[in-house]
Coordinates of C-alpha atoms in Angstrom, one line a residue:
X1 CA 101.0 56.1 64.4
X2 CA 102.8 58.7 62.4
X3 CA 102.1 59.0 58.6
X4 CA 104.9 59.9 56.3
X5 CA 104.9 63.1 54.2
X6 CA 102.4 63.2 51.3
X7 CA 101.5 65.5 48.5
X8 CA 98.9 68.2 49.0
X9 CA 96.3 66.1 47.0
X10 CA 96.9 62.9 48.8
X11 CA 96.7 64.7 52.1
X12 CA 93.3 66.0 51.1
X13 CA 92.1 62.6 50.2
X14 CA 93.3 61.2 53.4
X15 CA 91.6 63.9 55.5
X16 CA 88.4 63.3 53.6
X17 CA 88.5 59.6 54.3
X18 CA 89.2 60.0 58.0
X19 CA 86.6 62.7 58.6
X20 CA 83.3 62.2 57.6
X21 CA 76.8 56.1 58.5
X22 CA 74.8 59.0 57.1
X23 CA 75.7 62.6 56.6
X24 CA 73.8 65.6 57.8
X25 CA 73.1 69.0 56.1
X26 CA 75.9 70.2 53.8
X27 CA 77.9 67.1 54.3
X28 CA 78.3 67.6 58.0
X29 CA 78.8 64.4 59.9
X30 CA 77.7 64.5 63.6
X31 CA 78.1 61.5 65.8
X32 CA 75.0 59.3 66.1
X33 CA 72.7 60.5 68.9
X34 CA 71.8 63.9 70.4
X35 CA 73.5 66.9 68.9
X36 CA 72.2 69.3 71.6
X37 CA 70.9 68.6 75.1
X38 CA 67.2 67.7 75.1
X39 CA 65.0 70.7 76.0
X40 CA 63.8 70.5 79.6
X41 CA 60.6 72.5 79.0
X42 CA 59.7 71.8 75.4
X43 CA 55.9 72.4 75.9
X44 CA 56.5 76.1 76.5
X45 CA 58.2 76.7 73.2
X46 CA 56.1 78.6 70.7
X47 CA 57.0 76.3 67.7
X48 CA 56.1 73.3 69.8
X49 CA 52.7 74.8 70.6
X50 CA 52.2 75.4 66.8
X51 CA 53.2 71.8 66.1
X52 CA 50.7 70.5 68.7
X53 CA 47.9 72.5 67.1
X54 CA 48.9 71.0 63.7
X55 CA 48.9 67.4 65.0
X56 CA 45.6 68.1 66.7
X57 CA 44.1 69.3 63.5
X58 CA 45.4 66.2 61.6
X59 CA 44.0 63.9 64.3
X60 CA 40.6 65.5 64.1
X61 CA 40.6 65.2 60.3
X62 CA 41.6 61.6 60.6
X63 CA 39.0 60.6 63.3
X64 CA 36.2 62.5 61.6
X65 CA 35.8 59.4 59.4
X66 CA 36.1 56.9 62.3
X67 CA 32.7 55.4 63.0
X68 CA 33.9 52.2 64.8
X69 CA 37.4 53.0 65.9
X70 CA 38.7 54.3 69.2
X71 CA 42.2 55.8 69.3
X72 CA 44.5 57.4 71.8
X73 CA 47.6 59.4 71.0
X74 CA 50.0 60.9 73.5
X75 CA 53.4 62.5 73.6
X76 CA 55.5 63.1 76.8
X77 CA 58.9 64.5 77.5
X78 CA 60.7 62.8 80.4
X79 CA 61.7 66.2 81.6
X80 CA 58.1 67.3 82.2
X81 CA 55.5 66.0 84.6
X82 CA 52.5 65.9 82.2
X83 CA 52.1 64.9 78.5
X84 CA 52.6 67.7 76.1
X85 CA 50.0 66.2 73.8
X86 CA 47.1 63.9 74.5
X87 CA 44.3 63.1 72.0
X88 CA 41.5 60.6 72.2
X89 CA 38.6 59.7 69.9
X90 CA 35.4 57.8 71.0
X91 CA 33.5 56.5 68.0
X92 CA 29.7 56.4 67.8
X93 CA 29.7 52.7 67.4
X94 CA 31.2 50.2 69.8
X95 CA 30.4 47.0 71.8
X96 CA 27.6 47.7 74.3
X97 CA 30.0 46.7 77.1
X98 CA 32.7 49.1 76.0
X99 CA 33.6 52.4 77.7
X100 CA 31.6 55.3 76.5
X101 CA 34.5 57.8 76.8
X102 CA 38.0 57.0 75.5
X103 CA 40.7 58.7 77.6
X104 CA 44.1 58.1 79.1
X105 CA 42.7 55.5 81.5
X106 CA 40.9 53.5 78.7
X107 CA 42.3 50.0 78.4
X108 CA 43.3 48.4 75.0
X109 CA 44.6 45.0 74.1
X110 CA 48.2 45.9 73.3
X111 CA 49.4 42.8 71.4
X112 CA 53.1 42.6 70.9
X113 CA 53.9 45.6 73.0
X114 CA 53.8 42.8 75.6
X115 CA 57.3 41.7 74.3
X116 CA 58.9 44.7 75.9
X117 CA 57.9 43.3 79.3
X118 CA 59.4 39.9 78.5
X119 CA 62.8 41.4 77.6
X120 CA 62.6 43.8 80.5
X121 CA 61.9 40.9 82.8
X122 CA 65.1 39.2 81.6
X123 CA 67.1 42.3 82.2
X124 CA 65.8 43.2 85.6
X125 CA 65.9 39.9 87.4
X126 CA 69.7 39.7 87.3
X127 CA 70.1 36.0 87.1
X128 CA 70.1 35.5 83.3
X129 CA 72.8 36.6 80.9
X130 CA 72.0 37.4 77.3
X131 CA 74.8 35.3 75.9
X132 CA 73.6 32.2 77.8
X133 CA 72.0 29.3 75.9
X134 CA 68.3 29.3 76.6
X135 CA 68.6 25.6 77.6
X136 CA 70.4 26.8 80.8
X137 CA 67.0 28.0 82.0
X138 CA 64.6 25.9 80.0
X139 CA 66.3 22.5 79.6
X140 CA 63.1 20.9 78.4
X141 CA 63.7 22.5 75.0
X142 CA 66.3 19.9 74.4
X143 CA 63.6 17.2 74.4
X144 CA 61.8 18.9 71.5
X145 CA 64.2 17.4 68.9
X146 CA 62.7 14.0 69.7
X147 CA 59.4 15.2 68.3
X148 CA 60.8 16.2 64.9
X149 CA 59.1 14.4 62.0
X150 CA 60.1 12.2 60.4
X151 CA 63.6 12.5 62.0
X152 CA 65.6 15.2 63.7
X153 CA 68.1 16.9 61.4
X154 CA 69.2 20.4 60.5
X155 CA 66.0 21.0 58.5
X156 CA 63.4 19.5 60.8
X157 CA 64.7 20.4 64.3
X158 CA 66.0 23.4 66.2
X159 CA 69.5 23.2 67.7
X160 CA 68.3 24.5 71.0
X161 CA 71.7 24.5 72.6
X162 CA 72.7 27.1 70.0
X163 CA 69.8 29.4 70.7
X164 CA 70.8 32.2 73.2
X165 CA 68.7 34.4 75.4
X166 CA 69.8 37.4 73.2
X167 CA 68.7 35.7 70.0
X168 CA 65.2 35.2 71.4
X169 CA 64.9 38.8 72.4
X170 CA 65.8 40.0 68.9
X171 CA 64.1 37.5 66.6
X172 CA 67.5 36.0 65.7
X173 CA 66.9 32.5 67.0
X174 CA 65.7 31.1 63.7
X175 CA 62.7 29.4 65.4
X176 CA 59.2 29.4 64.0
X177 CA 56.9 32.3 64.5
X178 CA 53.9 30.7 66.2
X179 CA 52.1 27.6 67.3
X180 CA 48.6 28.7 68.4
X181 CA 47.6 30.0 64.9
X182 CA 48.1 26.7 63.1
X183 CA 45.3 26.6 60.6
X184 CA 44.7 22.9 61.0
X185 CA 43.1 23.5 64.4
X186 CA 40.4 26.0 63.2
X187 CA 37.0 24.9 61.9
X188 CA 37.4 26.0 58.3
X189 CA 38.0 23.3 55.7
X190 CA 41.3 24.2 54.2
X191 CA 41.3 21.2 51.9
X192 CA 39.3 23.3 49.6
X193 CA 42.3 25.5 49.0
X194 CA 44.7 22.6 48.2
X195 CA 45.8 21.5 51.7
X196 CA 45.6 17.8 52.6
X197 CA 43.3 16.2 55.2
X198 CA 45.1 15.9 58.5
X199 CA 44.7 13.5 61.5
X200 CA 44.2 14.9 65.0
X201 CA 47.8 14.1 65.8
X202 CA 48.8 16.8 63.3
X203 CA 46.6 19.4 65.0
X204 CA 47.3 21.4 68.2
X205 CA 43.6 21.3 69.1
X206 CA 44.0 24.6 71.0
X207 CA 44.0 28.3 70.3
X208 CA 41.8 30.1 72.8
X209 CA 39.4 31.2 70.0
X210 CA 36.5 29.8 68.1
X211 CA 35.5 27.5 70.9
X212 CA 39.0 25.9 71.1
X213 CA 40.6 25.6 74.5
X214 CA 43.6 27.7 75.5
X215 CA 47.0 26.4 74.7
X216 CA 49.0 25.6 77.8
X217 CA 52.7 25.3 78.4
X218 CA 52.4 21.5 78.4
X219 CA 50.9 21.6 74.9
X220 CA 53.7 23.9 73.7
X221 CA 56.3 21.3 74.8
X222 CA 54.1 18.5 73.3
X223 CA 53.8 20.1 69.8
X224 CA 56.5 22.8 69.1
X225 CA 59.1 20.2 68.3
X226 CA 57.1 19.3 65.3
X227 CA 57.7 22.7 63.8
X228 CA 60.7 23.2 61.6
X229 CA 63.2 26.0 62.2
X230 CA 63.3 28.8 59.6
X231 CA 67.0 29.4 59.8
X232 CA 69.9 28.3 61.9
X233 CA 70.4 30.7 64.9
X234 CA 71.9 34.1 64.2
X235 CA 71.3 33.9 60.4
X236 CA 68.4 36.2 59.7
X237 CA 65.7 37.9 61.7
X238 CA 62.4 36.0 61.8
X239 CA 59.6 37.5 63.8
X240 CA 58.6 35.0 66.6
X241 CA 55.9 35.2 69.1
X242 CA 57.0 31.9 70.6
X243 CA 60.4 33.4 71.4
X244 CA 58.8 35.7 74.0
X245 CA 56.9 32.9 75.6
X246 CA 60.1 30.9 76.0
X247 CA 61.7 34.0 77.6
X248 CA 58.8 34.0 80.0
X249 CA 59.4 30.4 80.8
X250 CA 63.1 31.2 81.5
X251 CA 62.2 34.1 83.8
X252 CA 60.0 31.7 85.8
X253 CA 62.9 29.3 86.1
X254 CA 65.4 32.0 87.1
X255 CA 63.2 33.7 89.6
X256 CA 61.2 30.7 90.9
X257 CA 58.1 32.8 90.4
X258 CA 55.2 32.8 88.0
X259 CA 55.8 35.1 85.1
X260 CA 52.9 37.4 85.9
X261 CA 53.8 37.5 89.6
X262 CA 57.4 38.6 88.7
X263 CA 56.3 41.2 86.2
X264 CA 53.8 42.6 88.8
X265 CA 56.5 42.8 91.4
X266 CA 59.4 44.0 89.3
X267 CA 57.7 46.3 86.8
X268 CA 54.0 47.1 87.3
X269 CA 54.3 47.9 91.1
X270 CA 57.4 50.2 90.9
X271 CA 56.0 52.1 87.9
X272 CA 52.5 52.3 89.4
X273 CA 51.1 50.6 86.3
X274 CA 47.7 49.8 87.9
X275 CA 45.8 49.1 84.7
X276 CA 48.1 46.7 83.0
X277 CA 47.5 42.9 83.1
X278 CA 49.0 39.8 81.5
X279 CA 46.9 36.7 81.7
X280 CA 43.5 38.3 82.6
X281 CA 41.3 41.0 81.1
X282 CA 40.3 44.0 83.2
X283 CA 37.8 43.2 85.9
X284 CA 35.2 45.5 84.2
X285 CA 34.8 45.4 80.4
X286 CA 33.6 49.0 80.6
X287 CA 37.2 50.0 81.5
X288 CA 38.3 49.1 78.0
X289 CA 37.6 50.1 74.5
X290 CA 35.9 47.2 72.7
X291 CA 35.0 47.5 69.1
X292 CA 31.6 46.2 67.9
X293 CA 31.8 42.5 67.1
X294 CA 35.2 42.1 68.7
X295 CA 36.3 38.6 69.8
X296 CA 39.8 39.5 71.3
X297 CA 39.0 41.6 74.4
X298 CA 38.7 38.9 77.1
X299 CA 40.0 36.0 75.1
X300 CA 43.2 34.3 76.1
X301 CA 46.2 33.4 74.0
X302 CA 47.4 31.0 76.7
X303 CA 51.2 30.9 77.1
X304 CA 51.5 33.3 74.2
X305 CA 49.8 36.1 76.3
X306 CA 53.4 36.6 77.5
X307 CA 54.4 38.1 74.1
X308 CA 51.2 39.2 72.7
X309 CA 48.2 39.3 74.9
X310 CA 48.5 42.0 77.6
X311 CA 46.2 44.8 78.4
X312 CA 47.2 48.4 79.1
X313 CA 46.3 52.1 78.7
X314 CA 47.9 55.3 77.6
X315 CA 48.8 56.3 81.1
X316 CA 50.6 53.1 81.9
X317 CA 52.4 52.8 78.5
X318 CA 53.7 56.4 78.9
X319 CA 55.0 55.4 82.4
X320 CA 56.8 52.4 80.9
X321 CA 58.4 54.4 78.2
X322 CA 59.5 57.2 80.5
X323 CA 60.9 54.7 83.0
X324 CA 63.1 53.2 80.3
X325 CA 64.6 56.6 79.2
X326 CA 65.0 57.6 82.9
X327 CA 66.7 54.4 83.9
X328 CA 64.2 53.7 86.7
X329 CA 64.4 49.9 86.5
X330 CA 67.8 49.4 85.0
X331 CA 71.2 51.0 85.5
X332 CA 72.2 53.5 82.8
X333 CA 74.8 51.2 81.2
X334 CA 72.3 48.3 80.9
X335 CA 69.7 50.7 79.4
X336 CA 72.2 52.1 76.8
X337 CA 73.2 48.6 75.8
X338 CA 69.6 47.6 75.5
X339 CA 68.8 50.6 73.3
X340 CA 71.0 49.5 70.5
X341 CA 70.4 47.6 67.2
X342 CA 71.1 43.9 67.2
X343 CA 70.6 43.2 63.5
X344 CA 69.7 44.9 60.2
X345 CA 66.8 44.0 58.0
X346 CA 66.1 44.2 54.3
X347 CA 64.9 47.8 54.8
X348 CA 67.8 50.3 55.3
X349 CA 65.4 52.3 57.5
X350 CA 64.5 49.5 59.8
X351 CA 66.7 47.6 62.3
X352 CA 65.9 45.3 65.2
X353 CA 66.9 45.3 68.8
X354 CA 65.6 43.3 71.7
X355 CA 62.7 43.6 70.9
X356 CA 62.9 47.0 69.4
X357 CA 61.8 47.8 65.9
X358 CA 64.2 50.7 65.2
X359 CA 63.2 53.2 62.6
X360 CA 66.0 55.3 61.1
X361 CA 65.5 58.5 59.1
X362 CA 67.5 61.6 58.1
X363 CA 64.5 63.5 56.7
X364 CA 62.8 64.8 59.8
X365 CA 64.9 67.6 61.2
X366 CA 66.3 70.6 59.4
X367 CA 69.9 69.5 60.0
X368 CA 69.1 66.3 58.0
X369 CA 71.0 64.1 60.5
X370 CA 70.2 60.4 61.1
X371 CA 67.9 59.9 64.1
X372 CA 66.8 56.5 65.5
X373 CA 63.3 55.8 66.8
X374 CA 63.0 52.9 69.2
X375 CA 59.5 51.5 68.6
X376 CA 57.5 48.4 69.3
X377 CA 54.3 47.7 67.5
X378 CA 51.5 45.5 68.8
X379 CA 48.7 44.1 66.7
X380 CA 45.9 41.7 67.7
X381 CA 42.7 41.5 65.8
X382 CA 41.6 45.0 65.2
X383 CA 43.8 46.3 68.0
X384 CA 46.8 48.2 66.5
X385 CA 49.3 50.0 68.7
X386 CA 52.8 51.4 69.0
X387 CA 55.2 52.9 71.5
X388 CA 58.0 55.1 70.2
X389 CA 61.0 56.2 72.3
X390 CA 63.2 59.0 70.9
X391 CA 66.3 59.0 73.2
X392 CA 67.8 62.0 71.5
X393 CA 65.0 64.2 72.8
X394 CA 63.8 62.2 75.8
X395 CA 60.4 61.7 74.1
X396 CA 57.8 58.9 74.5
X397 CA 55.0 58.6 71.9
X398 CA 52.1 56.2 72.3
X399 CA 49.3 55.3 69.9
X400 CA 46.7 52.8 71.0
X401 CA 43.7 52.0 68.7
X402 CA 41.1 49.4 67.8
X403 CA 38.2 49.2 65.4
X404 CA 37.1 48.8 61.8
X405 CA 39.1 51.8 60.6
X406 CA 42.3 50.8 62.6
X407 CA 45.2 49.2 60.8
X408 CA 49.0 49.1 60.7
X409 CA 48.9 52.0 58.2
X410 CA 46.6 54.0 60.5
X411 CA 49.2 53.7 63.3
X412 CA 52.2 54.3 61.0
X413 CA 50.7 57.3 59.3
X414 CA 49.6 58.8 62.7
X415 CA 53.1 58.3 64.1
X416 CA 54.5 60.0 61.0
X417 CA 52.2 63.0 61.5
X418 CA 53.3 63.3 65.1
X419 CA 57.0 62.9 64.5
X420 CA 57.3 65.2 61.4
X421 CA 55.3 68.0 63.1
X422 CA 56.8 67.8 66.6
X423 CA 60.4 66.9 66.2
X424 CA 61.5 69.9 64.1
X425 CA 59.9 72.1 66.7
X426 CA 61.5 70.3 69.6
X427 CA 64.8 70.5 67.8
X428 CA 64.3 74.3 67.6
X429 CA 63.6 74.3 71.4
X430 CA 66.8 72.4 72.0
X431 CA 68.8 74.9 70.0
X432 CA 67.2 77.9 71.8
X433 CA 68.0 76.3 75.2
X434 CA 71.6 75.4 74.1
X435 CA 72.2 78.9 72.8
X436 CA 71.1 80.3 76.2
X437 CA 73.0 77.8 78.3
X438 CA 76.3 77.4 76.3
X439 CA 76.3 79.8 73.3
X440 CA 78.3 82.9 72.7
X441 CA 82.0 84.0 72.9
X442 CA 84.5 82.7 75.4
X443 CA 87.8 84.5 75.9
X444 CA 91.0 84.8 78.0
X445 CA 92.8 88.0 77.4
X446 CA 95.9 86.8 79.3
X447 CA 96.6 84.1 76.7
X448 CA 95.1 85.9 73.7
X449 CA 92.6 83.1 73.3
X450 CA 88.9 83.1 72.2
X451 CA 86.2 81.0 70.6
X452 CA 82.6 81.6 69.5
X453 CA 79.8 79.0 69.6
X454 CA 76.7 79.8 67.6
X455 CA 73.5 78.0 66.5
X456 CA 72.5 77.7 62.9
X457 CA 70.6 75.2 60.8
X458 CA 73.3 72.5 61.2
X459 CA 73.7 70.0 64.0
X460 CA 75.4 71.1 67.2
X461 CA 77.2 74.3 67.6
X462 CA 79.1 76.0 64.8
X463 CA 82.6 76.8 66.1
X464 CA 84.2 80.0 64.7
X465 CA 87.0 82.5 65.7
X466 CA 88.9 79.8 67.5
X467 CA 92.2 81.3 68.5
X468 CA 94.6 80.0 71.2
X469 CA 97.7 82.1 72.1
X470 CA 97.1 84.1 69.0
X471 CA 97.1 81.1 66.7
X472 CA 94.0 80.3 64.4
X473 CA 93.3 76.7 65.3
X474 CA 91.1 75.9 62.4
X475 CA 93.4 77.4 59.8
X476 CA 96.2 75.3 61.2
X477 CA 94.2 72.1 61.6
X478 CA 96.4 70.0 59.3
X479 CA 99.4 70.7 61.4
X480 CA 97.9 69.0 64.5
X481 CA 97.8 65.7 62.6
X482 CA 101.5 65.8 61.8
X483 CA 100.5 64.4 58.4
X484 CA 102.4 66.8 56.2
X485 CA 104.8 69.7 56.2
X486 CA 102.6 71.4 53.7
X487 CA 99.3 72.9 54.7
X488 CA 96.1 71.7 53.1
X489 CA 93.9 74.1 51.2
X490 CA 90.8 72.1 52.0
X491 CA 88.4 74.1 54.1
X492 CA 87.7 72.9 57.7
X493 CA 84.3 73.4 59.4
X494 CA 84.2 72.7 63.2
X495 CA 81.1 71.6 65.0
X496 CA 80.6 71.0 68.7
X497 CA 78.5 68.1 70.1
X498 CA 77.5 67.0 73.7
X499 CA 78.7 63.8 75.2
X500 CA 77.0 62.1 78.2
X501 CA 79.9 62.8 80.5
X502 CA 79.7 65.2 83.4
X503 CA 81.2 65.5 86.9
X504 CA 80.0 68.1 89.4
X505 CA 79.7 71.4 87.4
X506 CA 81.8 70.1 84.5
X507 CA 80.2 68.9 81.3
X508 CA 82.2 67.4 78.4
X509 CA 81.6 68.1 74.8
X510 CA 83.5 67.0 71.7
X511 CA 84.4 69.0 68.5
X512 CA 84.4 67.4 65.1
X513 CA 86.5 68.7 62.2
X514 CA 84.6 68.5 58.9
X515 CA 87.2 68.6 56.2
X516 CA 86.1 69.6 52.7
X517 CA 83.3 71.7 51.2
X518 CA 79.8 70.3 50.8
X519 CA 80.5 69.9 47.1
X520 CA 83.7 68.0 47.7
X521 CA 82.1 65.7 50.2
X522 CA 79.2 65.1 47.8
X523 CA 81.7 64.2 45.1
X524 CA 83.4 61.7 47.4
X525 CA 80.0 60.1 48.3
X526 CA 79.1 59.8 44.6
X527 CA 82.3 57.8 43.9
X528 CA 81.4 55.1 46.5
X529 CA 78.8 52.4 46.1
X530 CA 77.4 52.8 49.6
X531 CA 75.5 55.9 50.8
X532 CA 77.2 58.9 52.4
X533 CA 80.5 57.1 52.6
X534 CA 82.5 60.2 53.6
X535 CA 80.8 60.3 57.0
X536 CA 83.1 58.7 59.6
X537 CA 82.7 60.7 62.7
X538 CA 82.7 57.6 64.8
X539 CA 86.2 56.7 63.6
X540 CA 87.6 60.3 63.7
X541 CA 86.9 61.6 67.2
X542 CA 89.7 61.7 69.7
X543 CA 92.4 61.0 67.1
X544 CA 94.4 64.2 67.7
X545 CA 96.1 64.0 71.1
X546 CA 98.7 66.2 72.8
X547 CA 100.1 65.3 76.2
X548 CA 97.4 62.6 76.7
X549 CA 94.6 65.2 76.1
X550 CA 92.5 65.3 73.0
X551 CA 92.5 68.4 70.8
X552 CA 88.7 68.0 70.3
X553 CA 87.8 67.9 74.0
X554 CA 85.8 70.8 75.4
X555 CA 84.8 71.0 79.1
X556 CA 82.2 73.6 80.2
X557 CA 82.0 74.7 83.8
X558 CA 78.4 75.5 84.7
X559 CA 76.4 77.2 87.5
X560 CA 72.7 76.5 87.7
X561 CA 72.8 75.0 84.2
X562 CA 74.5 78.0 82.6
X563 CA 78.0 77.8 81.3
X564 CA 80.5 80.2 83.0
X565 CA 83.7 79.1 81.4
X566 CA 85.1 76.7 78.8
X567 CA 88.3 74.7 79.3
X568 CA 90.4 73.2 76.4
X569 CA 92.5 70.6 78.2
X570 CA 94.9 69.9 75.3
X571 CA 95.7 73.7 75.0
X572 CA 95.8 74.2 78.8
X573 CA 93.5 77.3 78.6
X574 CA 90.3 78.3 80.3
X575 CA 88.1 80.8 78.6
X576 CA 85.5 82.8 80.4
X577 CA 82.1 83.3 78.9
X578 CA 81.4 86.9 77.9
X579 CA 78.2 88.3 79.1

């Protein structure tokens, strides 16, 4: 599309709108994702070692007050063989059958971390499609409407034919959260707090705790139809433990195997997860950390063990996280699709995937760009845990804990300590590596062309001195858009970012043209009712094309990981890296 001639001021406004969702330092607007290749040896970087010492000090200060809580914290880069950080605390007080030394082999109850395995089972077995109605695999769900009381309607009964596999993975099905925690089944007298007396037909009579029998699949289908939906499908996220159980039922139907047998064959065995179990506790209680007075280690949640009752340890959870980022069980396209948000929540810093709890922050690294953290928490009794995957850096963080001082806040605050200390240092390691591998000046004397790539506090490379055939490319940026016969006086800052495209020795990067000063961009943001509204990198890349080739495409030719030359396809020049 060609845009007609405009005045200098309107051209400037248009460029500001099409270039620019959160903005980074000084109004820079990198694409979402990594802005430098992840460092392959982060542990050897001096600042990373400093950060590890800082995290260790904070951990020791935290656990100095832990009398009954065991906790394990670990961080691993997928590019290194061993964890860069591993910290454990054994409290002085624990169950007399508990391990006496907490380490990477110590088994914890991991709660809803179990939901990752339910979704991964759906993705690995190859028979199920996320867009399929769940009734294709679990047709018995259709019969639940008959149990609605007093009659099935939009308020009292789930429209199961509208519930998809994907909606169950991402808490978007609208179904109820639980069944086994129905208060009516427990021995307390809840009529004292205003609730009515119930007959046995209004009680599940099972839970797996307090002397009650374990809830079975049969009891799920007997009773869950009596529960009302919270929303119609795909309305709002509602956390549901039952959803994972239903996914487990579907996997059994699709594979003609029991859920635990399939997970063992498809996930545990390939990843050598020898200390992770679903429906049974470890053979020896001394293999696990068990807080004093605990009732959860060894108890069964019945069918809800699928989404909330597994056992595992630091070593195995690190293996799981690494396998996801390394595409060991899924092809790269499926992994990339999986590692994306499905829905937002009331918190702008918290989105949901399947089953990811995606934290978003632009306050951690010096370049102030938005980074996504793919987490899954797991809480059961006093067991509080989290796994955190940071795809931008190839990092896996695990925190497993249990005991009287353990809580959601304990895990969240510990994760914050780890991330805020380590990530700026690992970002610095990535910049050091990128400067060595790709930075510097590239030139071709025959065409009077050159360009300089340098590292600063901003995201990606700063691009300066970009000249092709004697023409200053940045100074003439507006001419490439054919937007106006008059040049714009708005300054242009060019940054260079990696893509995930490579072939042989060739590695593709993309430039982004940031039009406007930081002050001008801030003024544009202030005039919009949504945050950082001038940041549109996703809509602005690959917009300037000449002879089918994009002006912003850069292709490095490398040898043993080091750039030797840089090709600019649209300009038909190749620049050699100056030594």
